[in-house]
Tab-separated table of C-alpha atoms and ligand atoms in Angstrom:
chain	number	residue	atom	x	y	z
A	561	MET	CA	122.360	101.702	16.702
A	562	LYS	CA	119.018	101.909	15.002
A	563	LYS	CA	115.900	100.457	16.653
A	564	LEU	CA	113.299	99.274	13.123
A	565	LYS	CA	110.350	99.497	12.216
A	566	VAL	CA	109.151	95.488	10.618
A	567	GLY	CA	106.580	94.207	8.986
A	568	VAL	CA	106.306	90.258	9.670
A	569	ILE	CA	103.591	88.152	7.357
A	570	CYS	CA	103.121	84.593	8.327
A	571	TYR	CA	100.061	82.393	8.758
A	572	PRO	CA	98.458	83.257	12.296
A	573	SER	CA	96.834	79.415	13.021
A	574	LEU	CA	98.636	76.828	14.991
A	575	GLY	CA	101.078	75.435	13.265
A	576	GLY	CA	104.969	75.364	13.317
A	577	SER	CA	105.836	79.003	11.195
A	578	GLY	CA	103.107	81.242	12.882
A	579	VAL	CA	104.661	80.051	16.405
A	580	VAL	CA	108.083	80.472	14.907
A	581	ALA	CA	107.015	84.031	13.264
A	582	THR	CA	105.181	84.916	16.116
A	583	GLU	CA	108.138	83.984	19.337
A	584	LEU	CA	110.370	85.557	16.775
A	585	GLY	CA	108.074	88.651	16.193
A	586	ILE	CA	107.747	88.905	20.431
A	587	MET	CA	111.436	88.653	21.149
A	588	MET	CA	112.496	91.158	18.691
A	589	ALA	CA	109.949	94.232	20.258
A	590	ASN	CA	111.757	93.217	23.522
A	591	LYS	CA	114.288	94.058	22.067
A	592	GLY	CA	112.850	97.130	21.268
A	593	HIS	CA	111.945	97.173	16.994
A	594	GLU	CA	108.529	98.228	16.163
A	595	MET	CA	106.749	94.868	15.138
A	596	HIS	CA	104.019	95.789	12.957
A	597	PHE	CA	101.946	91.723	12.337
A	598	ILE	CA	99.958	91.954	8.679
A	599	THR	CA	97.636	88.323	8.949
A	600	SER	CA	94.525	87.227	8.174
A	601	SER	CA	93.580	87.017	12.209
A	602	MET	CA	95.662	87.861	15.855
A	603	PRO	CA	98.319	85.011	15.258
A	604	PHE	CA	97.887	82.429	18.294
A	605	ARG	CA	100.184	84.324	21.450
A	606	PHE	CA	99.752	87.503	19.838
A	607	LEU	CA	101.100	90.228	22.833
A	608	ASN	CA	98.155	93.307	21.438
A	609	ALA	CA	99.304	95.448	25.090
A	610	HIS	CA	102.812	94.580	23.867
A	611	PRO	CA	103.807	98.538	23.164
A	612	ASN	CA	106.024	97.187	20.580
A	613	MET	CA	103.463	95.451	18.912
A	614	GLN	CA	100.853	95.978	16.374
A	615	PHE	CA	98.729	93.414	14.349
A	616	HIS	CA	98.104	95.000	11.023
A	617	GLU	CA	94.093	92.902	10.051
A	618	VAL	CA	93.341	91.696	6.648
A	619	THR	CA	90.321	91.931	5.471
A	620	ILE	CA	88.299	90.661	2.834
A	621	GLU	CA	85.148	90.940	1.710
A	622	GLY	CA	83.447	87.949	0.220
A	623	TYR	CA	82.264	89.967	-3.359
A	624	SER	CA	79.691	86.828	-4.939
A	625	VAL	CA	81.308	87.575	-8.585
A	626	PHE	CA	84.539	86.114	-6.977
A	627	LYS	CA	84.848	82.445	-7.272
A	628	TYR	CA	87.936	82.337	-5.001
A	629	PRO	CA	87.999	85.099	-2.256
A	630	PRO	CA	91.784	86.826	-3.708
A	631	TYR	CA	93.457	86.916	0.162
A	632	ASP	CA	96.462	87.003	-0.776
A	633	ILE	CA	95.976	90.637	-3.001
A	634	ALA	CA	93.855	91.405	-0.701
A	635	LEU	CA	97.359	90.335	1.430
A	636	ALA	CA	99.222	92.499	-0.792
A	637	ASN	CA	97.016	96.011	-0.102
A	638	ARG	CA	97.131	95.276	2.733
A	639	ILE	CA	101.032	95.476	2.493
A	640	ALA	CA	101.775	98.025	0.768
A	641	GLN	CA	99.149	100.312	3.655
A	642	VAL	CA	101.139	99.661	6.001
A	643	ILE	CA	104.852	99.789	4.359
A	644	GLU	CA	103.444	103.537	4.154
A	645	SER	CA	101.246	104.287	7.382
A	646	GLU	CA	104.311	103.254	9.655
A	647	GLY	CA	107.438	103.581	7.433
A	648	LEU	CA	108.404	100.466	7.521
A	649	ASP	CA	112.254	99.193	7.570
A	650	LEU	CA	111.380	95.715	5.825
A	651	LEU	CA	109.083	92.920	5.300
A	652	HIS	CA	109.739	89.644	7.024
A	653	VAL	CA	107.758	86.885	5.284
A	654	HIS	CA	107.380	83.663	6.314
A	655	TYR	CA	106.483	81.165	4.164
A	656	ALA	CA	107.146	82.086	0.357
A	657	MET	CA	103.612	81.345	-0.715
A	658	PRO	CA	101.996	83.259	-1.342
A	659	HIS	CA	103.221	85.459	0.946
A	660	ALA	CA	107.149	86.761	-0.971
A	661	VAL	CA	104.534	87.314	-4.100
A	662	SER	CA	102.063	89.254	-1.725
A	663	ALA	CA	105.447	91.177	-0.173
A	664	ALA	CA	106.700	92.121	-3.884
A	665	LEU	CA	102.950	92.750	-4.879
A	666	GLY	CA	102.509	95.346	-2.021
A	667	LYS	CA	106.070	96.729	-2.110
A	668	ASP	CA	105.443	97.824	-5.913
A	669	MET	CA	102.162	99.241	-4.804
A	670	ALA	CA	103.795	101.609	-2.210
A	671	GLY	CA	106.613	102.669	-4.671
A	672	SER	CA	109.264	100.839	-2.086
A	673	ASP	CA	112.334	99.663	-2.069
A	674	ILE	CA	112.164	99.005	0.791
A	675	GLY	CA	113.981	94.610	1.838
A	676	VAL	CA	112.685	91.452	2.097
A	677	ILE	CA	113.554	88.229	4.265
A	678	THR	CA	110.939	85.070	3.174
A	679	THR	CA	111.931	82.549	5.516
A	680	LEU	CA	111.373	78.418	3.667
A	681	HIS	CA	109.096	76.662	6.535
A	682	GLY	CA	109.036	73.690	4.536
A	683	THR	CA	105.737	72.612	2.574
A	684	ASP	CA	105.794	76.014	0.352
A	685	VAL	CA	108.784	73.972	-0.839
A	686	THR	CA	108.981	69.826	0.158
A	687	ILE	CA	105.005	69.873	-1.606
A	688	LEU	CA	104.299	73.000	-3.846
A	689	GLY	CA	107.671	73.087	-5.373
A	690	TYR	CA	106.309	69.171	-6.324
A	691	ASP	CA	103.036	70.887	-7.836
A	692	PRO	CA	103.991	72.954	-12.013
A	693	ALA	CA	100.845	74.888	-11.016
A	694	LEU	CA	102.813	76.975	-8.517
A	695	ARG	CA	106.186	76.087	-9.367
A	696	ASN	CA	107.179	78.689	-11.250
A	697	THR	CA	105.294	80.900	-8.628
A	698	VAL	CA	107.500	79.900	-5.738
A	699	ARG	CA	110.753	80.762	-7.484
A	700	TYR	CA	109.618	84.014	-8.402
A	701	GLY	CA	108.417	84.591	-4.439
A	702	ILE	CA	112.066	83.694	-3.967
A	703	ASN	CA	113.954	85.462	-6.439
A	704	LYS	CA	111.916	88.489	-5.773
A	705	SER	CA	113.224	88.530	-1.925
A	706	THR	CA	115.557	90.082	-0.616
A	707	ILE	CA	116.895	87.451	1.756
A	708	VAL	CA	115.965	84.243	1.804
A	709	THR	CA	116.976	81.703	5.147
A	710	ALA	CA	115.751	77.744	5.120
A	711	VAL	CA	114.805	77.093	8.639
A	712	SER	CA	117.213	73.278	8.283
A	713	GLU	CA	119.455	72.439	5.616
A	714	SER	CA	118.049	69.240	3.736
A	715	LEU	CA	115.522	72.600	3.139
A	716	LYS	CA	117.961	74.666	2.116
A	717	GLN	CA	118.686	71.260	-0.042
A	718	ASP	CA	115.517	70.890	-1.428
A	719	THR	CA	114.985	74.715	-2.354
A	720	ILE	CA	117.926	74.009	-4.159
A	721	ASN	CA	117.279	71.096	-5.952
A	722	LEU	CA	113.208	71.798	-6.342
A	723	ILE	CA	113.214	75.432	-7.372
A	724	ASP	CA	116.540	76.179	-8.511
A	725	PRO	CA	116.071	80.029	-6.755
A	726	ASN	CA	119.247	82.368	-8.387
A	727	LYS	CA	119.595	83.758	-4.413
A	728	GLU	CA	121.194	81.703	-2.119
A	729	ILE	CA	119.824	80.427	1.110
A	730	ARG	CA	120.725	81.389	4.363
A	731	VAL	CA	120.182	78.615	7.920
A	732	ILE	CA	118.865	79.949	10.628
A	733	TYR	CA	117.702	76.656	12.287
A	734	ASN	CA	113.867	77.832	15.081
A	735	PHE	CA	113.471	78.119	18.515
A	736	ILE	CA	111.163	77.745	21.002
A	737	ASP	CA	110.612	79.720	24.549
A	738	GLU	CA	112.242	78.175	26.737
A	739	GLU	CA	110.803	79.897	29.535
A	740	THR	CA	107.756	78.095	27.441
A	741	TYR	CA	109.375	74.653	27.475
A	742	VAL	CA	110.747	72.973	30.865
A	743	PRO	CA	109.852	70.188	33.125
A	744	ARG	CA	106.589	71.214	34.686
A	745	ASP	CA	104.370	69.774	37.665
A	746	ALA	CA	101.318	68.761	35.187
A	747	GLY	CA	98.750	67.898	38.814
A	748	THR	CA	96.020	66.540	38.009
A	749	LEU	CA	96.238	65.734	34.159
A	750	ARG	CA	97.542	62.195	33.966
A	751	SER	CA	94.585	60.747	36.005
A	752	ASP	CA	91.922	63.825	34.355
A	753	LEU	CA	93.334	61.302	31.337
A	754	GLY	CA	92.731	58.197	32.566
A	755	ILE	CA	96.285	57.342	32.409
A	756	LEU	CA	97.393	54.611	35.321
A	757	GLU	CA	100.159	54.963	37.044
A	758	ASP	CA	102.263	51.870	35.910
A	759	GLU	CA	101.543	52.544	32.623
A	760	LYS	CA	103.721	54.857	29.937
A	761	VAL	CA	102.732	57.153	27.468
A	762	ILE	CA	103.838	57.773	24.333
A	763	ILE	CA	102.757	61.323	23.001
A	764	HIS	CA	102.527	62.655	19.594
A	765	ILE	CA	101.897	66.335	18.217
A	766	SER	CA	100.656	68.356	15.169
A	767	ASN	CA	98.222	69.421	12.401
A	768	PHE	CA	96.892	65.787	10.919
A	769	ARG	CA	97.514	65.591	8.007
A	770	ASP	CA	98.270	62.930	5.447
A	771	VAL	CA	103.160	63.653	5.947
A	772	LYS	CA	102.648	63.272	9.743
A	773	ASN	CA	101.697	59.480	8.840
A	774	ILE	CA	100.311	58.861	12.187
A	775	PRO	CA	98.419	55.547	10.543
A	776	ASP	CA	102.471	53.605	11.202
A	777	ILE	CA	102.446	55.930	14.844
A	778	VAL	CA	99.493	53.723	15.319
A	779	LYS	CA	100.890	50.946	14.162
A	780	SER	CA	103.738	51.054	16.546
A	781	PHE	CA	101.752	51.715	19.160
A	782	HIS	CA	99.708	48.845	18.977
A	783	GLU	CA	103.035	46.781	18.342
A	784	ILE	CA	104.186	48.179	22.049
A	785	THR	CA	101.106	47.165	23.901
A	786	LYS	CA	101.783	43.658	23.552
A	787	THR	CA	104.791	44.477	25.827
A	788	LEU	CA	104.372	47.427	27.514
A	789	ASP	CA	100.730	48.290	29.440
A	790	ALA	CA	100.610	51.957	27.299
A	791	LYS	CA	99.064	55.588	26.416
A	792	LEU	CA	98.789	56.570	23.646
A	793	LEU	CA	97.936	60.524	23.668
A	794	LEU	CA	97.410	61.967	19.745
A	795	VAL	CA	96.812	66.327	20.436
A	796	GLY	CA	95.474	68.080	17.885
A	797	GLU	CA	92.942	68.125	15.117
A	798	GLY	CA	93.423	68.017	11.346
A	799	PRO	CA	91.998	67.113	7.947
A	800	GLU	CA	93.429	63.286	9.207
A	801	LYS	CA	91.480	62.599	11.655
A	802	GLU	CA	89.076	60.438	10.501
A	803	ASN	CA	90.839	57.716	8.842
A	804	ILE	CA	92.816	57.732	12.350
A	805	ILE	CA	90.219	56.756	14.283
A	806	LYS	CA	89.151	53.865	12.049
A	807	LEU	CA	92.713	52.457	12.066
A	808	VAL	CA	92.138	52.883	15.991
A	809	ASP	CA	88.756	51.238	16.083
A	810	GLU	CA	90.305	48.005	14.024
A	811	LEU	CA	93.610	47.855	15.675
A	812	ASN	CA	90.404	47.686	18.718
A	813	LEU	CA	93.344	50.356	20.427
A	814	GLN	CA	90.308	52.773	21.758
A	815	ASP	CA	91.040	52.040	25.080
A	816	LYS	CA	94.457	52.887	24.792
A	817	VAL	CA	94.570	55.588	22.617
A	818	ILE	CA	93.031	59.571	23.899
A	819	PHE	CA	93.120	62.050	21.198
A	820	THR	CA	92.872	65.428	23.350
A	821	GLY	CA	91.946	67.806	19.545
A	822	LYS	CA	94.437	71.160	20.796
A	823	ARG	CA	95.564	71.508	23.483
A	824	ASN	CA	97.699	74.311	24.484
A	825	ASP	CA	98.888	73.055	27.707
A	826	MET	CA	101.887	71.484	26.034
A	827	SER	CA	103.973	71.631	28.615
A	828	GLU	CA	101.853	70.079	30.566
A	829	LEU	CA	101.317	67.316	28.230
A	830	LEU	CA	104.499	66.996	27.600
A	831	ALA	CA	105.893	66.403	31.226
A	832	ILE	CA	103.099	63.375	31.407
A	833	SER	CA	104.720	61.633	28.454
A	834	ASP	CA	107.751	59.131	27.987
A	835	VAL	CA	108.711	59.419	23.778
A	836	MET	CA	107.329	61.363	21.577
A	837	PHE	CA	106.747	59.673	17.552
A	838	HIS	CA	106.881	61.477	15.229
A	839	LEU	CA	107.537	60.013	12.066
A	840	SER	CA	106.823	61.851	9.239
A	841	SER	CA	107.456	61.190	5.675
A	842	LYS	CA	108.021	65.136	5.333
A	843	GLU	CA	109.626	67.660	7.896
A	844	ALA	CA	111.488	70.542	7.408
A	845	PHE	CA	112.659	70.935	10.744
A	846	GLY	CA	109.935	70.121	13.386
A	847	LEU	CA	109.471	72.308	16.437
A	848	VAL	CA	107.398	69.927	18.400
A	849	LEU	CA	110.339	67.576	18.704
A	850	LEU	CA	112.340	70.964	19.903
A	851	GLU	CA	109.866	71.844	22.705
A	852	ALA	CA	110.051	67.528	23.353
A	853	LEU	CA	113.756	67.995	24.426
A	854	ALA	CA	113.441	71.164	26.098
A	855	CYS	CA	110.430	68.999	28.052
A	856	GLY	CA	112.619	66.656	28.786
A	857	VAL	CA	111.226	64.466	26.260
A	858	PRO	CA	113.300	62.310	23.431
A	859	SER	CA	111.658	61.189	20.213
A	860	ILE	CA	111.359	57.741	17.872
A	861	ALA	CA	112.014	60.271	14.629
A	862	THR	CA	111.763	59.451	10.595
A	863	ASN	CA	115.151	60.158	8.804
A	864	VAL	CA	113.934	62.544	6.591
A	865	GLY	CA	113.914	66.031	5.847
A	866	GLY	CA	114.783	68.517	8.904
A	867	ILE	CA	114.316	65.891	11.933
A	868	PRO	CA	117.516	64.092	11.503
A	869	GLU	CA	119.605	68.117	12.771
A	870	VAL	CA	117.107	67.839	15.291
A	871	ILE	CA	117.091	64.014	17.243
A	872	GLU	CA	120.843	62.794	17.451
A	873	ASP	CA	120.821	58.716	16.791
A	874	GLY	CA	121.427	57.408	19.126
A	875	VAL	CA	122.081	61.078	21.215
A	876	ASN	CA	118.421	62.569	21.996
A	877	GLY	CA	116.494	60.388	20.501
A	878	PHE	CA	116.695	57.506	17.643
A	879	ILE	CA	116.196	57.839	14.184
A	880	VAL	CA	114.980	54.934	12.085
A	881	PRO	CA	114.091	54.997	8.185
A	882	TYR	CA	110.752	56.078	6.574
A	883	GLY	CA	107.928	53.489	6.620
A	884	ASN	CA	109.822	50.745	8.819
A	885	ILE	CA	107.151	50.110	12.221
A	886	ASP	CA	109.548	47.435	13.330
A	887	ALA	CA	112.711	49.408	13.946
A	888	ALA	CA	110.220	52.145	15.156
A	889	VAL	CA	108.563	49.670	17.560
A	890	GLU	CA	112.401	48.108	18.534
A	891	LYS	CA	113.650	51.232	19.508
A	892	GLY	CA	110.450	52.662	21.438
A	893	LEU	CA	111.090	49.508	23.435
A	894	LEU	CA	114.472	50.225	24.014
A	895	LEU	CA	114.253	53.632	24.997
A	896	LEU	CA	111.275	52.954	27.694
A	897	GLU	CA	112.823	49.466	29.306
A	898	ASP	CA	115.796	50.447	29.456
A	899	GLU	CA	115.937	54.172	32.819
A	900	GLU	CA	119.647	54.510	32.223
A	901	LEU	CA	119.357	54.922	28.577
A	902	TYR	CA	117.013	57.119	28.597
A	903	ALA	CA	117.683	59.133	31.539
A	904	LYS	CA	121.035	59.798	29.145
A	905	PHE	CA	118.918	60.764	26.443
A	906	LYS	CA	117.047	63.163	28.614
A	907	ARG	CA	120.325	64.683	29.348
A	908	ASN	CA	121.230	64.950	25.881
A	909	GLY	CA	118.311	66.439	24.657
A	910	PHE	CA	118.894	69.825	27.099
A	911	ILE	CA	122.436	70.257	26.072
A	912	THR	CA	120.993	70.262	22.727
A	913	VAL	CA	118.363	72.984	23.397
A	914	LYS	CA	120.603	75.290	25.436
A	915	GLU	CA	123.480	74.707	22.822
A	916	LYS	CA	122.232	74.631	19.431
A	917	PHE	CA	119.038	75.941	19.748
A	918	HIS	CA	119.173	78.385	22.074
A	919	SER	CA	116.675	81.154	21.475
A	920	SER	CA	119.591	84.594	21.840
A	921	GLY	CA	122.022	82.637	19.077
A	922	ILE	CA	118.809	82.923	16.537
A	923	VAL	CA	117.020	85.324	17.262
A	924	ASP	CA	120.590	87.765	16.903
A	925	GLN	CA	120.564	86.550	13.718
A	926	TYR	CA	117.859	87.519	11.947
A	927	GLU	CA	119.095	90.227	14.041
A	928	GLU	CA	122.294	90.624	11.942
A	929	LEU	CA	120.529	90.137	9.074
A	930	TYR	CA	117.706	92.676	9.150
A	931	TYR	CA	119.917	94.975	9.883
A	932	GLU	CA	121.876	93.625	7.039
A	933	VAL	CA	118.328	94.409	4.310
A	934	ALA	CA	117.454	97.520	5.923
A	935	GLY	CA	120.992	98.794	5.759
A	936	LYS	CA	121.520	100.799	8.826
B	1957	GMT	O1	103.924	70.725	9.518
B	1957	GMT	C1	103.668	71.149	9.353
B	1957	GMT	O2	102.315	70.432	8.294
B	1957	GMT	C2	102.469	73.260	9.908
B	1957	GMT	C3	104.376	73.875	9.170
B	1957	GMT	C4	103.895	75.049	9.191
B	1957	GMT	O3	103.452	75.884	8.699
B	1957	GMT	O4	103.722	75.440	10.246
B	1957	GMT	O5	105.692	72.772	9.457
B	1957	GMT	C5	106.313	73.453	9.068
B	1957	GMT	O6	107.534	74.959	9.630
B	1957	GMT	C6	107.356	74.242	10.490
B	1957	GMT	C7	108.531	75.549	10.876
B	1957	GMT	O7	109.679	75.470	10.390
B	1957	GMT	C8	108.636	73.429	10.579
B	1957	GMT	O8	108.850	72.951	12.676
B	1957	GMT	C9	107.788	72.211	10.139
B	1957	GMT	O9	108.607	70.342	10.409
B	1957	GMT	C10	107.101	72.279	8.559
B	1957	GMT	N1	106.764	70.910	8.168
B	1957	GMT	C11	107.071	70.239	7.258
B	1957	GMT	O10	107.716	69.903	6.820
B	1957	GMT	C12	105.683	68.748	6.666
C-alpha cells in the first residue's frame, strides 16, 4: 500500500490529547507514513530527528489592531500552505474546537478536497457543547469532517446528545506507549520526595482544572490518614492550584501532601505509588488511569464519562459515585489494606492494558481510517 502524507493538528502542550496525537504520529511514522505536525509549538515528546516526522510551526504576529490574536485563522492559513507544499493526502485533527473549523477553512483556502478525520477528546464537547456561544461552531467543525472519532463510547453519546451532529461517530480508544509505561525501579525517588518506608502513597496526576475535582481527593486523603500513614503526591500544574494549597493548609496536611509540579518521570512516580485517585466531574477517557494500570497502579475513580470503560469496578480498581467522599475513602482503605485484593487488581490492570488498549490494535484502526479517507 502507498505510504500516506498526513497533516496532524493538535494542542502541543502537555495534556492527554496532545500526548495521544504525538504517540500516534510516532507510531504512524514508524510504519513509514510521512507525518506533518502543524502546531503552535513543537509537541511534547515530538521526535524531530525522525525522518518521517516534520514540524510546521504556526506563527502569528501580535498586530496591535487585534484585541485577540487570530490564531484559528493563522492555523487555517498554515494548513493551506502545508496541504500545497507537501501534497498531503489527509488531515487528522485532534479536538473539534477550533481545529476542525481551521481544517475546513484551510482546505477551502487551498482549494483541496482531501479528507479530514476529527478526533474528539472531551471538553471540546462536554464543556464547549454546553456553551451557546460555541455549540454551532463545534457542530460545524464536526459536520465538515469526513470521519469523526471519539475516544470513548461515553463521549460518542455525549456528542450525539449535546451537539446532534449529522455525522456518524466511531469510537477508537486511547492507547499508551507500552515501552514508557512499565513497572520500573525508581531508584531513590521515594526518599528524595521525603516518603518514609512504611507510608502508603496516593497519587493524582492532572492539569489541575476544576473538572479534576482535586478538593475531594485532598478530603478523602485527610480521612485516610486517620487510619493509615500515607503521603499524597499531587503531580501537575493548573488553574486550581492555589485553591488546593489553601485546602491543604486548612486541613493541616502540609507535611503529608507533596506538590511535585509538572514532571517528565511519570512511570517512576507511578512506581513509588500504591493507588491513583481520580475523582473528576467530567472525563472522556482518563489517559492517566491507563498509564497507571500499565505501571501496576490500580485506581479509585468516579463513575463519570469514559472512566468506567477504563476502570472496571472490582476488577482493576474501584468506581465510586462522583462527590461521594465516604465511598472513595472506604474503597481506598480496602485496597490499601488487603494485599491479596491489591495483587489481583494489579494483575488485572496489566491484562486490561494488553487486551483492551494495546497500541498496535488501536494504531491499526486509525491506519485503516487513514486509507479509507485517502481513498488509496
Ligand atoms: O483532561 C484534560 O483537561 C485535558 C484534555 C486534553 O486535551 O488532553 O483531556 C481530554 O483528552 C484526553 C485524551 O483523549 C482524555 O484522556 C481526557 O479524559 C480528556 N479530558 C476530559 O474529558 C476532561
